[in-house]
Amino acid sequence: MGAPTPVVSVKPVVLSAPGRGEDLQVRVSAPAMGRELPIIVFSHGFGWSMDGYSPLADFWAAHGFVVIQPTHLDSRTLSLPPDDPRTPLIWRFRVEDMKHILDQLDLLEASVPGLGGRLDRSRIAAAGHSWGGQTASMLLGARVLDPEGGTGEDMSDSRIKAGVLLSTPGQGGADLAPFAAEQLPFMNPSFADMTTPALVIAGDRDQSALSVRGPNWFTDPYFLSPGGKGLLTLFGAEHSLGGIPGYTVTETTDENPDRVAAIQRLTWAYLRSGLYPADPSWPAARAALMGMPGPPGRIECRDARGHDAGKKITDGPKGPTAP
C-alpha cells in the first residue's frame, strides 16, 4: 500500500430522480491524482447520510478509489415520516439509488474538479454497512423473498464486480425477532443467487435485537451464498465494528481505532485483488493478519467453486474462538 494522497470531496451533487419524491444527493470523494481509478459505491446504514463513514470513505479515496455515497430516503437529514407511502419500499428505493448513481457516472465525474476522464468504469464495487449491507448485497445477487417464500426479484447489477458487506443482516423467517418479522418484512433475504465475489465482515459481539440468533446471524451472507467469498470475523466487535460510521460518533459502544484501521486496510486489499485479479494485496493482507500476535480477527475464504481457499485464524485475543 502506497502513501495516502490528497482527496477532493464534493457534496452535494444532486441527481434528478423522478418517481423518488426527492432528488438524490450524493457525495463524491476522489484522489487528487492518478488515472483509471476504480469506483466504490457505498450504502449507509439506517438513518445515516452521505456525510457518514468518513473512516472508510476517506481512506479508500486516499488510496486510489473514487468513493460515491448517496443519501437514502431513510436518512435523518430528510425526516421522512413513518406514514409516508414510500416508507414500506425504502429498501427498494435504496437499491435503485445505487443503480441511478451508476447510470449517472458522466454527471458525477464532471462534478469533481479535475476528475474528468480518470474513472475506470469496468472496475466498480458496492459496499455497505448494516441496512446498507443488505442494499449492496442485492446488487451482488441477493434477493428479498416475498411473504410466501417466493424467489424474489433479481435486482443485481452486472456492472458491480466485487462487494464488501459490513454487519449485514442475515436470513429472515424464524431467525427474526417478532418486532422485525412484523414491521420489517423486507428483512427476508436469500443469498442463494449472490454469486458476485464479496468480503463479509461481522463482529463476534454484534447482538442484534432484530434477530433471535446471536452474532453469527451476520455471517449468513458468507455461509449461505455461493461462489468466491471471504469472511472477516472481528474479535470483540459490535455493530459499529469499532467506529466505522464516523470518528466522533457517540453511539459507538465498542470504539477501537486499531480495529477500524484493520478494516480499512483489509477492505482496501480485498477490493484491489477483487477488481484486479493479478493484484496480490488480498493474499498478502491475509498472510500478514495470520502472522500477527493477538490478531484482531480471523479470515475464512473460499474460491469460486466453494473450496476452502486458505487457513483460518481461530485464536482471538482472549483465547480460542470457535470457527
GROMACS .gro file of C-alpha atoms in nm:
model
  323
    1MET     CA    1   0.000   0.000   0.000
    2GLY     CA    2   0.142   0.335  -0.102
    3ALA     CA    3   0.130   0.659   0.093
    4PRO     CA    4  -0.209   0.834   0.105
    5THR     CA    5  -0.274   1.107  -0.148
    6PRO     CA    6  -0.478   1.427  -0.102
    7VAL     CA    7  -0.851   1.380  -0.154
    8VAL     CA    8  -1.100   1.605  -0.329
    9SER     CA    9  -1.457   1.567  -0.199
   10VAL     CA   10  -1.765   1.736  -0.343
   11LYS     CA   11  -2.116   1.742  -0.195
   12PRO     CA   12  -2.398   1.758  -0.257
   13VAL     CA   13  -2.405   1.651  -0.617
   14VAL     CA   14  -2.777   1.647  -0.692
   15LEU     CA   15  -2.919   1.388  -0.931
   16SER     CA   16  -3.271   1.425  -1.060
   17ALA     CA   17  -3.470   1.116  -0.959
   18PRO     CA   18  -3.826   1.122  -1.096
   19GLY     CA   19  -4.060   0.898  -0.901
   20ARG     CA   20  -3.845   0.907  -0.588
   21GLY     CA   21  -4.010   1.216  -0.441
   22GLU     CA   22  -3.671   1.368  -0.355
   23ASP     CA   23  -3.370   1.440  -0.572
   24LEU     CA   24  -3.082   1.207  -0.492
   25GLN     CA   25  -2.799   1.381  -0.307
   26VAL     CA   26  -2.454   1.230  -0.345
   27ARG     CA   27  -2.105   1.287  -0.213
   28VAL     CA   28  -1.809   1.210  -0.441
   29SER     CA   29  -1.457   1.168  -0.298
   30ALA     CA   30  -1.158   1.108  -0.522
   31PRO     CA   31  -0.780   1.107  -0.502
   32ALA     CA   32  -0.631   1.427  -0.637
   33MET     CA   33  -0.401   1.231  -0.865
   34GLY     CA   34  -0.400   0.908  -1.062
   35ARG     CA   35  -0.581   0.776  -1.367
   36GLU     CA   36  -0.808   0.480  -1.444
   37LEU     CA   37  -0.947   0.500  -1.092
   38PRO     CA   38  -1.173   0.218  -0.967
   39ILE     CA   39  -1.507   0.306  -0.807
   40ILE     CA   40  -1.680   0.215  -0.479
   41VAL     CA   41  -2.049   0.293  -0.436
   42PHE     CA   42  -2.124   0.292  -0.063
   43SER     CA   43  -2.466   0.248   0.104
   44HIS     CA   44  -2.502   0.388   0.455
   45GLY     CA   45  -2.681   0.229   0.750
   46PHE     CA   46  -3.031   0.324   0.864
   47GLY     CA   47  -3.067   0.695   0.935
   48TRP     CA   48  -2.723   0.797   0.815
   49SER     CA   49  -2.635   1.001   0.505
   50MET     CA   50  -2.363   1.080   0.256
   51ASP     CA   51  -2.176   1.257   0.539
   52GLY     CA   52  -2.111   0.939   0.737
   53TYR     CA   53  -1.846   0.668   0.728
   54SER     CA   54  -1.552   0.901   0.676
   55PRO     CA   55  -1.308   0.646   0.829
   56LEU     CA   56  -1.377   0.424   0.528
   57ALA     CA   57  -1.454   0.674   0.253
   58ASP     CA   58  -1.155   0.897   0.327
   59PHE     CA   59  -0.917   0.603   0.350
   60TRP     CA   60  -1.036   0.439   0.029
   61ALA     CA   61  -1.020   0.768  -0.163
   62ALA     CA   62  -0.675   0.848  -0.028
   63HIS     CA   63  -0.556   0.511  -0.157
   64GLY     CA   64  -0.683   0.522  -0.512
   65PHE     CA   65  -1.061   0.470  -0.520
   66VAL     CA   66  -1.337   0.708  -0.620
   67VAL     CA   67  -1.599   0.674  -0.345
   68ILE     CA   68  -1.961   0.767  -0.416
   69GLN     CA   69  -2.204   0.795  -0.123
   70PRO     CA   70  -2.578   0.854  -0.169
   71THR     CA   71  -2.817   0.983   0.095
   72HIS     CA   72  -3.102   0.730   0.103
   73LEU     CA   73  -3.462   0.820   0.188
   74ASP     CA   74  -3.436   0.683   0.543
   75SER     CA   75  -3.170   0.941   0.631
   76ARG     CA   76  -3.242   1.152   0.939
   77THR     CA   77  -3.147   1.453   0.727
   78LEU     CA   78  -3.468   1.401   0.522
   79SER     CA   79  -3.708   1.331   0.812
   80LEU     CA   80  -3.939   1.109   0.609
   81PRO     CA   81  -4.246   1.042   0.829
   82PRO     CA   82  -4.334   0.680   0.912
   83ASP     CA   83  -4.671   0.714   0.737
   84ASP     CA   84  -4.515   0.832   0.410
   85PRO     CA   85  -4.627   0.593   0.133
   86ARG     CA   86  -4.264   0.542   0.032
   87THR     CA   87  -4.160   0.411   0.373
   88PRO     CA   88  -4.250   0.042   0.317
   89LEU     CA   89  -4.047   0.045  -0.006
   90ILE     CA   90  -3.737   0.229   0.114
   91TRP     CA   91  -3.537  -0.094   0.079
   92ARG     CA   92  -3.618  -0.090  -0.293
   93PHE     CA   93  -3.551   0.283  -0.333
   94ARG     CA   94  -3.211   0.220  -0.176
   95VAL     CA   95  -3.113  -0.030  -0.444
   96GLU     CA   96  -3.247   0.199  -0.714
   97ASP     CA   97  -3.037   0.486  -0.570
   98MET     CA   98  -2.724   0.279  -0.621
   99LYS     CA   99  -2.819   0.188  -0.977
  100HIS     CA  100  -2.909   0.551  -1.053
  101ILE     CA  101  -2.558   0.651  -0.950
  102LEU     CA  102  -2.409   0.405  -1.197
  103ASP     CA  103  -2.638   0.540  -1.468
  104GLN     CA  104  -2.519   0.896  -1.397
  105LEU     CA  105  -2.143   0.849  -1.379
  106ASP     CA  106  -2.090   1.109  -1.653
  107LEU     CA  107  -2.255   1.379  -1.441
  108LEU     CA  108  -2.081   1.267  -1.122
  109GLU     CA  109  -1.742   1.263  -1.292
  110ALA     CA  110  -1.796   1.615  -1.422
  111SER     CA  111  -1.896   1.739  -1.075
  112VAL     CA  112  -1.550   1.695  -0.926
  113PRO     CA  113  -1.282   1.937  -1.047
  114GLY     CA  114  -1.007   1.751  -1.224
  115LEU     CA  115  -1.181   1.411  -1.221
  116GLY     CA  116  -1.286   1.413  -1.588
  117GLY     CA  117  -1.157   1.116  -1.786
  118ARG     CA  118  -1.000   0.947  -1.483
  119LEU     CA  119  -1.262   0.680  -1.396
  120ASP     CA  120  -1.225   0.312  -1.479
  121ARG     CA  121  -1.587   0.213  -1.529
  122SER     CA  122  -1.502  -0.152  -1.575
  123ARG     CA  123  -1.392  -0.178  -1.209
  124ILE     CA  124  -1.684  -0.097  -0.978
  125ALA     CA  125  -1.750  -0.233  -0.629
  126ALA     CA  126  -2.051  -0.198  -0.399
  127ALA     CA  127  -2.014  -0.171  -0.022
  128GLY     CA  128  -2.249  -0.104   0.267
  129HIS     CA  129  -2.295  -0.120   0.642
  130SER     CA  130  -2.594  -0.271   0.824
  131TRP     CA  131  -2.905  -0.194   0.616
  132GLY     CA  132  -2.662  -0.061   0.359
  133GLY     CA  133  -2.504  -0.406   0.355
  134GLN     CA  134  -2.838  -0.554   0.252
  135THR     CA  135  -2.867  -0.284  -0.014
  136ALA     CA  136  -2.522  -0.366  -0.154
  137SER     CA  137  -2.588  -0.741  -0.132
  138MET     CA  138  -2.884  -0.708  -0.368
  139LEU     CA  139  -2.657  -0.557  -0.632
  140LEU     CA  140  -2.440  -0.868  -0.586
  141GLY     CA  141  -2.735  -1.104  -0.641
  142ALA     CA  142  -2.915  -1.140  -0.305
  143ARG     CA  143  -3.293  -1.119  -0.323
  144VAL     CA  144  -3.575  -1.024  -0.088
  145LEU     CA  145  -3.812  -1.319  -0.065
  146ASP     CA  146  -4.183  -1.246  -0.095
  147PRO     CA  147  -4.413  -1.320   0.202
  148GLU     CA  148  -4.498  -1.664   0.062
  149GLY     CA  149  -4.130  -1.753   0.033
  150GLY     CA  150  -4.109  -1.697  -0.343
  151THR     CA  151  -3.778  -1.629  -0.511
  152GLY     CA  152  -3.798  -1.251  -0.513
  153GLU     CA  153  -3.695  -1.004  -0.781
  154ASP     CA  154  -3.344  -1.011  -0.922
  155MET     CA  155  -3.206  -0.659  -0.868
  156SER     CA  156  -2.841  -0.747  -0.929
  157ASP     CA  157  -2.624  -0.529  -1.148
  158SER     CA  158  -2.357  -0.674  -1.376
  159ARG     CA  159  -2.155  -0.352  -1.351
  160ILE     CA  160  -2.066  -0.447  -0.993
  161LYS     CA  161  -1.762  -0.675  -0.988
  162ALA     CA  162  -1.696  -0.711  -0.612
  163GLY     CA  163  -1.851  -0.618  -0.280
  164VAL     CA  164  -1.786  -0.552   0.089
  165LEU     CA  165  -2.072  -0.627   0.329
  166LEU     CA  166  -2.022  -0.490   0.680
  167SER     CA  167  -2.252  -0.601   0.966
  168THR     CA  168  -2.509  -0.717   0.711
  169PRO     CA  169  -2.830  -0.878   0.849
  170GLY     CA  170  -2.878  -1.248   0.789
  171GLN     CA  171  -3.176  -1.453   0.679
  172GLY     CA  172  -3.529  -1.377   0.794
  173GLY     CA  173  -3.816  -1.608   0.873
  174ALA     CA  174  -3.783  -1.781   1.209
  175ASP     CA  175  -3.450  -1.606   1.270
  176LEU     CA  176  -3.621  -1.267   1.312
  177ALA     CA  177  -3.742  -1.126   1.642
  178PRO     CA  178  -4.123  -1.075   1.649
  179PHE     CA  179  -4.091  -0.697   1.603
  180ALA     CA  180  -3.871  -0.733   1.296
  181ALA     CA  181  -4.092  -1.005   1.147
  182GLU     CA  182  -4.398  -0.780   1.179
  183GLN     CA  183  -4.256  -0.438   1.099
  184LEU     CA  184  -3.966  -0.513   0.863
  185PRO     CA  185  -4.085  -0.775   0.613
  186PHE     CA  186  -3.807  -0.684   0.368
  187MET     CA  187  -3.560  -0.838   0.613
  188ASN     CA  188  -3.610  -1.173   0.447
  189PRO     CA  189  -3.314  -1.212   0.213
  190SER     CA  190  -3.199  -1.508   0.014
  191PHE     CA  191  -2.827  -1.524  -0.060
  192ALA     CA  192  -2.857  -1.828  -0.285
  193ASP     CA  193  -2.801  -1.619  -0.600
  194MET     CA  194  -2.539  -1.382  -0.457
  195THR     CA  195  -2.261  -1.502  -0.686
  196THR     CA  196  -2.054  -1.183  -0.713
  197PRO     CA  197  -1.732  -1.205  -0.506
  198ALA     CA  198  -1.764  -1.033  -0.169
  199LEU     CA  199  -1.594  -0.986   0.165
  200VAL     CA  200  -1.837  -1.026   0.456
  201ILE     CA  201  -1.734  -0.856   0.782
  202ALA     CA  202  -1.900  -0.941   1.113
  203GLY     CA  203  -1.834  -0.871   1.481
  204ASP     CA  204  -1.841  -1.163   1.721
  205ARG     CA  205  -2.023  -0.947   1.979
  206ASP     CA  206  -2.281  -0.798   1.743
  207GLN     CA  207  -2.602  -0.899   1.920
  208SER     CA  208  -2.896  -0.760   1.725
  209ALA     CA  209  -3.241  -0.700   1.875
  210LEU     CA  210  -3.380  -0.779   1.529
  211SER     CA  211  -3.281  -1.146   1.544
  212VAL     CA  212  -3.333  -1.431   1.790
  213ARG     CA  213  -2.990  -1.560   1.694
  214GLY     CA  214  -2.652  -1.445   1.815
  215PRO     CA  215  -2.371  -1.262   1.634
  216ASN     CA  216  -2.335  -1.543   1.380
  217TRP     CA  217  -2.655  -1.409   1.216
  218PHE     CA  218  -2.430  -1.155   1.044
  219THR     CA  219  -2.220  -1.430   0.887
  220ASP     CA  220  -2.515  -1.563   0.680
  221PRO     CA  221  -2.415  -1.368   0.366
  222TYR     CA  222  -2.095  -1.575   0.365
  223PHE     CA  223  -2.224  -1.919   0.460
  224LEU     CA  224  -2.550  -1.904   0.260
  225SER     CA  225  -2.411  -1.770  -0.068
  226PRO     CA  226  -2.228  -1.949  -0.349
  227GLY     CA  227  -1.904  -1.865  -0.523
  228GLY     CA  228  -1.588  -1.692  -0.411
  229LYS     CA  229  -1.630  -1.516  -0.076
  230GLY     CA  230  -1.430  -1.405   0.223
  231LEU     CA  231  -1.539  -1.373   0.586
  232LEU     CA  232  -1.362  -1.149   0.834
  233THR     CA  233  -1.485  -1.206   1.190
  234LEU     CA  234  -1.361  -0.935   1.426
  235PHE     CA  235  -1.298  -1.023   1.788
  236GLY     CA  236  -1.484  -0.807   2.039
  237ALA     CA  237  -1.662  -0.606   1.769
  238GLU     CA  238  -2.021  -0.489   1.796
  239HIS     CA  239  -2.242  -0.347   1.520
  240SER     CA  240  -2.030  -0.038   1.453
  241LEU     CA  241  -1.721  -0.259   1.422
  242GLY     CA  242  -1.513  -0.027   1.637
  243GLY     CA  243  -1.637   0.302   1.492
  244ILE     CA  244  -1.664   0.291   1.112
  245PRO     CA  245  -1.969   0.527   1.097
  246GLY     CA  246  -1.752   0.824   1.199
  247TYR     CA  247  -1.462   0.948   1.408
  248THR     CA  248  -1.685   1.138   1.653
  249VAL     CA  249  -1.992   0.914   1.664
  250THR     CA  250  -2.107   0.893   2.026
  251GLU     CA  251  -2.336   0.593   1.971
  252THR     CA  252  -2.040   0.364   1.903
  253THR     CA  253  -2.014   0.139   2.210
  254ASP     CA  254  -1.707  -0.058   2.104
  255GLU     CA  255  -1.474   0.221   1.995
  256ASN     CA  256  -1.147   0.073   1.879
  257PRO     CA  257  -0.920   0.269   1.640
  258ASP     CA  258  -0.697  -0.033   1.580
  259ARG     CA  259  -0.996  -0.239   1.466
  260VAL     CA  260  -1.107   0.039   1.231
  261ALA     CA  261  -0.755   0.058   1.090
  262ALA     CA  262  -0.761  -0.318   1.025
  263ILE     CA  263  -1.094  -0.285   0.844
  264GLN     CA  264  -0.959   0.000   0.633
  265ARG     CA  265  -0.658  -0.197   0.517
  266LEU     CA  266  -0.828  -0.533   0.474
  267THR     CA  267  -1.121  -0.395   0.273
  268TRP     CA  268  -0.881  -0.197   0.054
  269ALA     CA  269  -0.673  -0.509  -0.006
  270TYR     CA  270  -0.977  -0.723  -0.083
  271LEU     CA  271  -1.115  -0.477  -0.336
  272ARG     CA  272  -0.778  -0.428  -0.501
  273SER     CA  273  -0.749  -0.801  -0.566
  274GLY     CA  274  -1.120  -0.835  -0.643
  275LEU     CA  275  -1.110  -0.569  -0.914
  276TYR     CA  276  -0.757  -0.652  -1.034
  277PRO     CA  277  -0.724  -1.033  -1.024
  278ALA     CA  278  -0.345  -1.025  -1.056
  279ASP     CA  279  -0.306  -0.786  -0.763
  280PRO     CA  280  -0.151  -0.967  -0.461
  281SER     CA  281  -0.285  -0.726  -0.196
  282TRP     CA  282  -0.551  -0.959  -0.051
  283PRO     CA  283  -0.333  -1.270  -0.016
  284ALA     CA  284  -0.061  -1.052   0.135
  285ALA     CA  285  -0.304  -0.891   0.382
  286ARG     CA  286  -0.439  -1.231   0.486
  287ALA     CA  287  -0.088  -1.361   0.543
  288ALA     CA  288   0.002  -1.053   0.746
  289LEU     CA  289  -0.305  -1.097   0.967
  290MET     CA  290  -0.228  -1.464   1.021
  291GLY     CA  291   0.123  -1.373   1.130
  292MET     CA  292   0.017  -1.117   1.391
  293PRO     CA  293   0.042  -1.192   1.762
  294GLY     CA  294  -0.308  -1.144   1.904
  295PRO     CA  295  -0.479  -1.072   1.569
  296PRO     CA  296  -0.794  -0.855   1.566
  297GLY     CA  297  -0.994  -1.124   1.389
  298ARG     CA  298  -0.996  -1.432   1.173
  299ILE     CA  299  -1.039  -1.475   0.798
  300GLU     CA  300  -1.208  -1.759   0.615
  301CYS     CA  301  -1.211  -1.780   0.236
  302ARG     CA  302  -1.343  -2.000  -0.039
  303ASP     CA  303  -1.287  -1.989  -0.411
  304ALA     CA  304  -1.543  -1.967  -0.690
  305ARG     CA  305  -1.602  -2.343  -0.670
  306GLY     CA  306  -1.675  -2.325  -0.299
  307HIS     CA  307  -1.346  -2.480  -0.190
  308ASP     CA  308  -1.153  -2.358   0.113
  309ALA     CA  309  -0.903  -2.101  -0.013
  310GLY     CA  310  -0.690  -2.054   0.294
  311LYS     CA  311  -0.629  -2.127   0.658
  312LYS     CA  312  -0.845  -1.975   0.928
  313ILE     CA  313  -0.722  -1.782   1.228
  314THR     CA  314  -0.904  -1.925   1.528
  315ASP     CA  315  -0.720  -1.770   1.821
  316GLY     CA  316  -0.859  -1.440   1.941
  317PRO     CA  317  -0.707  -1.207   2.197
  318LYS     CA  318  -0.877  -1.397   2.480
  319GLY     CA  319  -0.805  -1.749   2.366
  320PRO     CA  320  -0.952  -1.989   2.109
  321THR     CA  321  -1.262  -1.876   1.923
  322ALA     CA  322  -1.493  -2.123   1.755
  323PRO     CA  323  -1.492  -2.103   1.374
   0.00000   0.00000   0.00000
